[in-house]
Every structure is written in structure tokens, then in C-alpha cells.
Amino acid sequence: MSILRTIALFVYLFGYMIVHYATLRRAERALAAGDLDTVEQIVKANIPRWSRGILHVTGARMTVEGQKNIPAGPCVFVGNHRSYYDIPILLTALDAPHGILAKEELEKIPLLNRWMKLLGCVFVKRDDIRASVKALNDATAIVESGRSFVIFPEGTRYKGEEGGAGEFKAGAFRIAIKTGVPVVPVAISGARDLFEGHGLRATPGDIRVRILPAIQTAGMSKAEQKQLPDAVRQTILAQL
């Protein structure tokens, strides 16, 4: 059954984008024309639906807690990263789909890369310092424009035991500090066991997402800014 679910995952993953190709083109034309309202409407209607479908066809059951903690204005969502599922999870669990700092490999996937660009994702080459700085600057500009953004500050998926997390790199937090917006920690549990934990086979199971209280960065001292990455990491670890 897990093999059938895995096949269904990839059929759905690309089948949705193929079926809705005309919608993608309409959004791209709107973006080229500067019609950002139409782009936003299309993104909000399609990307969460696509993400929920991924969870549904693979038998993933998601519980979300703490949506009331999401501030009214722009913020930087910071989540732990354990699974390929984490992106569709946060595209579904938050108040709306937001741009994500994503690895450059995703930019090479046909159709998916075009939807991600409409969403406002920024692609980063992790081993290139200059490219990483540019990506962080691009993400900062998005937040400065009044939009929220999602970052996995570990930089890659954590492959240790459930309940752990890798080091939270400071660069991700500079976006929030520079723009003065809150950091919203997000703790994701159970996602790795639905795919990576079973040899890259889609397996039914439970995911829990906890959106934690926002941390204000405006007015932080230099010492508080330096401690922020580990403070957020510890806050998330306590919820895993």
C-alpha cells in the first residue's frame, strides 16, 4: 500500500500542476502586467489546495495549534526542518501561503519552480556565500514590502532522532532583525516518519504543527540579537 501511496503522491504532485497549467499562465501574465492582486488571489486559491491534496493522498493527518499567535502584520516564520513534507505542511498550516527560502534544486523542477516564484520563494545555493547573502537580501526585500516569509534556519533537513533539531543559523534571523518584524517559531512533529522514515515511501500518520507566540525583534539589544537563534531553537525543541 505504501508503494501505491507513493505513486499517488507523485501523480498528484505533478498532475495538479498540469491540469491547472492555464491558471499558472494566467497568474504569470498578471505578474508581468503588474496585477499583483490577481496573482495573490490565484496563489491563495491554488497552493494551499495543492498542499492539502498532497497530505490527503498520502494519508497524512495534520493537527494545527496556535494560529491565534500569528501577528496581523508581516513576520518571519521559523520552523524546524525534518522532512520533504515540511513545505506543503506550512503552505497549509499558516494563515496563508508565504514565500519560502528554498534550496536551489527546487528551482530546477519544471512547473513547481514557476509556482514557487509566483509565491515569492527565494532560491539559495547553500555552499556559495555570495549567493546566500543575495538570497537573504532578496528575502529581506520581500518582508520590507509587507509580506511574511518562511525560513528553515537549519539550512537542511535534520536527520537525527525525533525531538531534535540542528543548529539554527543566524543569517535567517537577520531578516527579521533588519526589518523589525516579529519572529514566529513553528514546531513540526511527526513529518519525517511519513516519508523519509520509511525509505522514501509515503506512509499514513499524524503530523502536529504548533505555532508559538511571536518574538518581537524591534528594540532588541545586540546581546539579545546574538542569542535569538538559539533561543528560538530551544523554544521549538521544547514543543517537539
XYZ file of C-alpha atoms in Angstrom, residues 57-222:
166
model
C -3.426 11.287 -0.907
C -0.594 10.086 1.326
C -2.777 9.601 4.392
C -1.158 12.339 6.462
C -3.359 13.702 9.254
C -2.387 17.186 10.449
C -3.257 18.960 13.671
C -2.505 22.685 13.872
C -2.329 24.600 17.151
C -1.702 28.279 17.861
C -2.883 30.080 14.722
C -4.003 32.884 17.029
C -0.301 33.572 17.639
C 0.198 34.782 14.065
C 0.523 38.592 14.125
C -1.598 40.792 11.894
C 1.338 42.288 10.028
C 4.353 40.749 8.273
C 6.552 38.354 10.198
C 9.234 35.725 9.670
C 8.064 32.184 10.378
C 10.915 29.982 11.604
C 10.400 26.216 11.627
C 12.418 23.104 12.335
C 13.115 21.027 9.235
C 12.836 17.232 9.262
C 11.050 16.241 6.067
C 10.202 16.971 2.454
C 6.659 17.329 3.790
C 7.565 20.482 5.719
C 6.952 22.830 2.796
C 3.401 21.638 1.951
C 2.711 21.453 5.698
C 3.470 25.148 6.229
C 1.754 26.148 2.990
C -1.368 24.643 4.556
C -1.000 25.274 8.288
C -0.278 29.019 8.384
C -2.691 31.907 7.854
C -1.852 31.979 4.124
C 0.816 30.573 1.784
C 4.023 32.578 2.111
C 7.318 32.692 0.264
C 9.986 30.263 1.448
C 13.781 30.310 1.410
C 14.321 27.120 -0.604
C 17.331 25.186 -1.845
C 18.361 25.781 -5.434
C 17.479 22.222 -6.507
C 13.784 23.074 -6.310
C 14.290 25.827 -8.874
C 15.174 23.147 -11.429
C 11.863 21.226 -11.130
C 9.566 22.142 -14.054
C 6.213 23.776 -13.214
C 6.917 23.601 -9.470
C 9.600 26.284 -9.835
C 7.135 28.576 -11.608
C 4.509 28.254 -8.891
C 7.174 28.872 -6.251
C 8.283 32.064 -7.988
C 4.666 33.270 -8.038
C 4.515 32.535 -4.316
C 7.588 34.693 -3.729
C 10.076 31.956 -2.878
C 13.790 32.733 -2.900
C 16.228 30.036 -4.001
C 19.604 29.737 -2.359
C 22.828 27.913 -3.196
C 23.883 26.798 0.247
C 27.624 26.400 -0.374
C 28.037 29.769 -2.084
C 28.445 32.570 0.470
C 27.871 35.358 -2.040
C 24.715 33.683 -3.375
C 23.494 33.069 0.174
C 23.921 36.750 1.063
C 21.999 37.759 -2.061
C 19.196 35.326 -1.211
C 18.905 36.745 2.306
C 18.816 40.270 0.867
C 16.072 39.246 -1.564
C 14.064 37.709 1.283
C 14.572 40.864 3.351
C 13.179 42.967 0.488
C 10.072 40.758 0.411
C 9.453 41.297 4.129
C 10.121 45.034 3.737
C 7.374 45.084 1.104
C 4.886 43.929 3.757
C 4.794 40.182 3.151
C 5.607 37.410 5.587
C 8.282 34.848 4.843
C 9.140 31.277 5.912
C 12.641 30.047 6.764
C 14.088 26.757 7.964
C 17.216 28.097 9.714
C 18.925 24.684 9.955
C 19.592 25.051 6.231
C 18.924 21.369 5.539
C 16.767 18.544 6.859
C 17.742 17.286 10.318
C 18.282 13.519 10.164
C 18.712 12.795 13.867
C 16.234 11.343 16.295
C 12.685 12.685 16.583
C 12.581 15.561 19.046
C 15.906 17.017 17.961
C 16.996 19.822 15.647
C 20.185 21.042 14.043
C 21.927 24.343 14.670
C 19.835 27.404 13.822
C 21.982 29.644 11.652
C 21.982 33.355 12.428
C 21.512 34.573 8.841
C 17.841 33.685 8.775
C 17.171 35.858 11.810
C 18.861 38.911 10.311
C 15.857 39.285 8.021
C 13.541 39.803 10.989
C 16.032 41.960 12.879
C 16.771 44.197 9.895
C 13.077 44.733 9.099
C 11.943 44.889 12.742
C 9.223 42.284 12.278
C 8.385 39.502 14.760
C 9.807 36.003 14.562
C 7.132 33.307 14.856
C 8.562 29.910 15.871
C 6.825 26.863 14.381
C 7.374 23.349 15.762
C 6.659 20.475 13.346
C 6.462 16.935 14.725
C 5.930 13.589 13.023
C 6.580 14.562 9.400
C 9.768 12.566 8.858
C 8.098 9.311 9.850
C 5.621 9.696 6.986
C 8.211 9.516 4.211
C 11.930 9.537 4.966
C 11.445 7.263 7.969
C 10.049 4.554 5.687
C 12.659 4.555 2.941
C 11.054 7.396 0.942
C 7.702 5.625 0.845
C 4.547 7.574 1.672
C 3.089 6.191 4.900
C -0.054 7.364 6.744
C 0.469 9.040 10.075
C -0.011 12.099 12.241
C 1.651 15.497 11.964
C 1.433 18.117 14.665
C 2.160 21.770 13.964
C 2.454 24.213 16.847
C 2.612 27.909 16.001
C 4.230 29.539 19.021
C 3.953 33.097 20.368
C 5.683 35.748 18.289
C 9.018 37.146 19.451
C 9.384 40.868 18.882
C 12.703 41.902 17.347
C 12.173 45.663 17.320
C 14.255 47.252 20.037
C 16.357 44.146 20.734
C 19.802 44.735 22.171
C 22.862 43.392 20.372
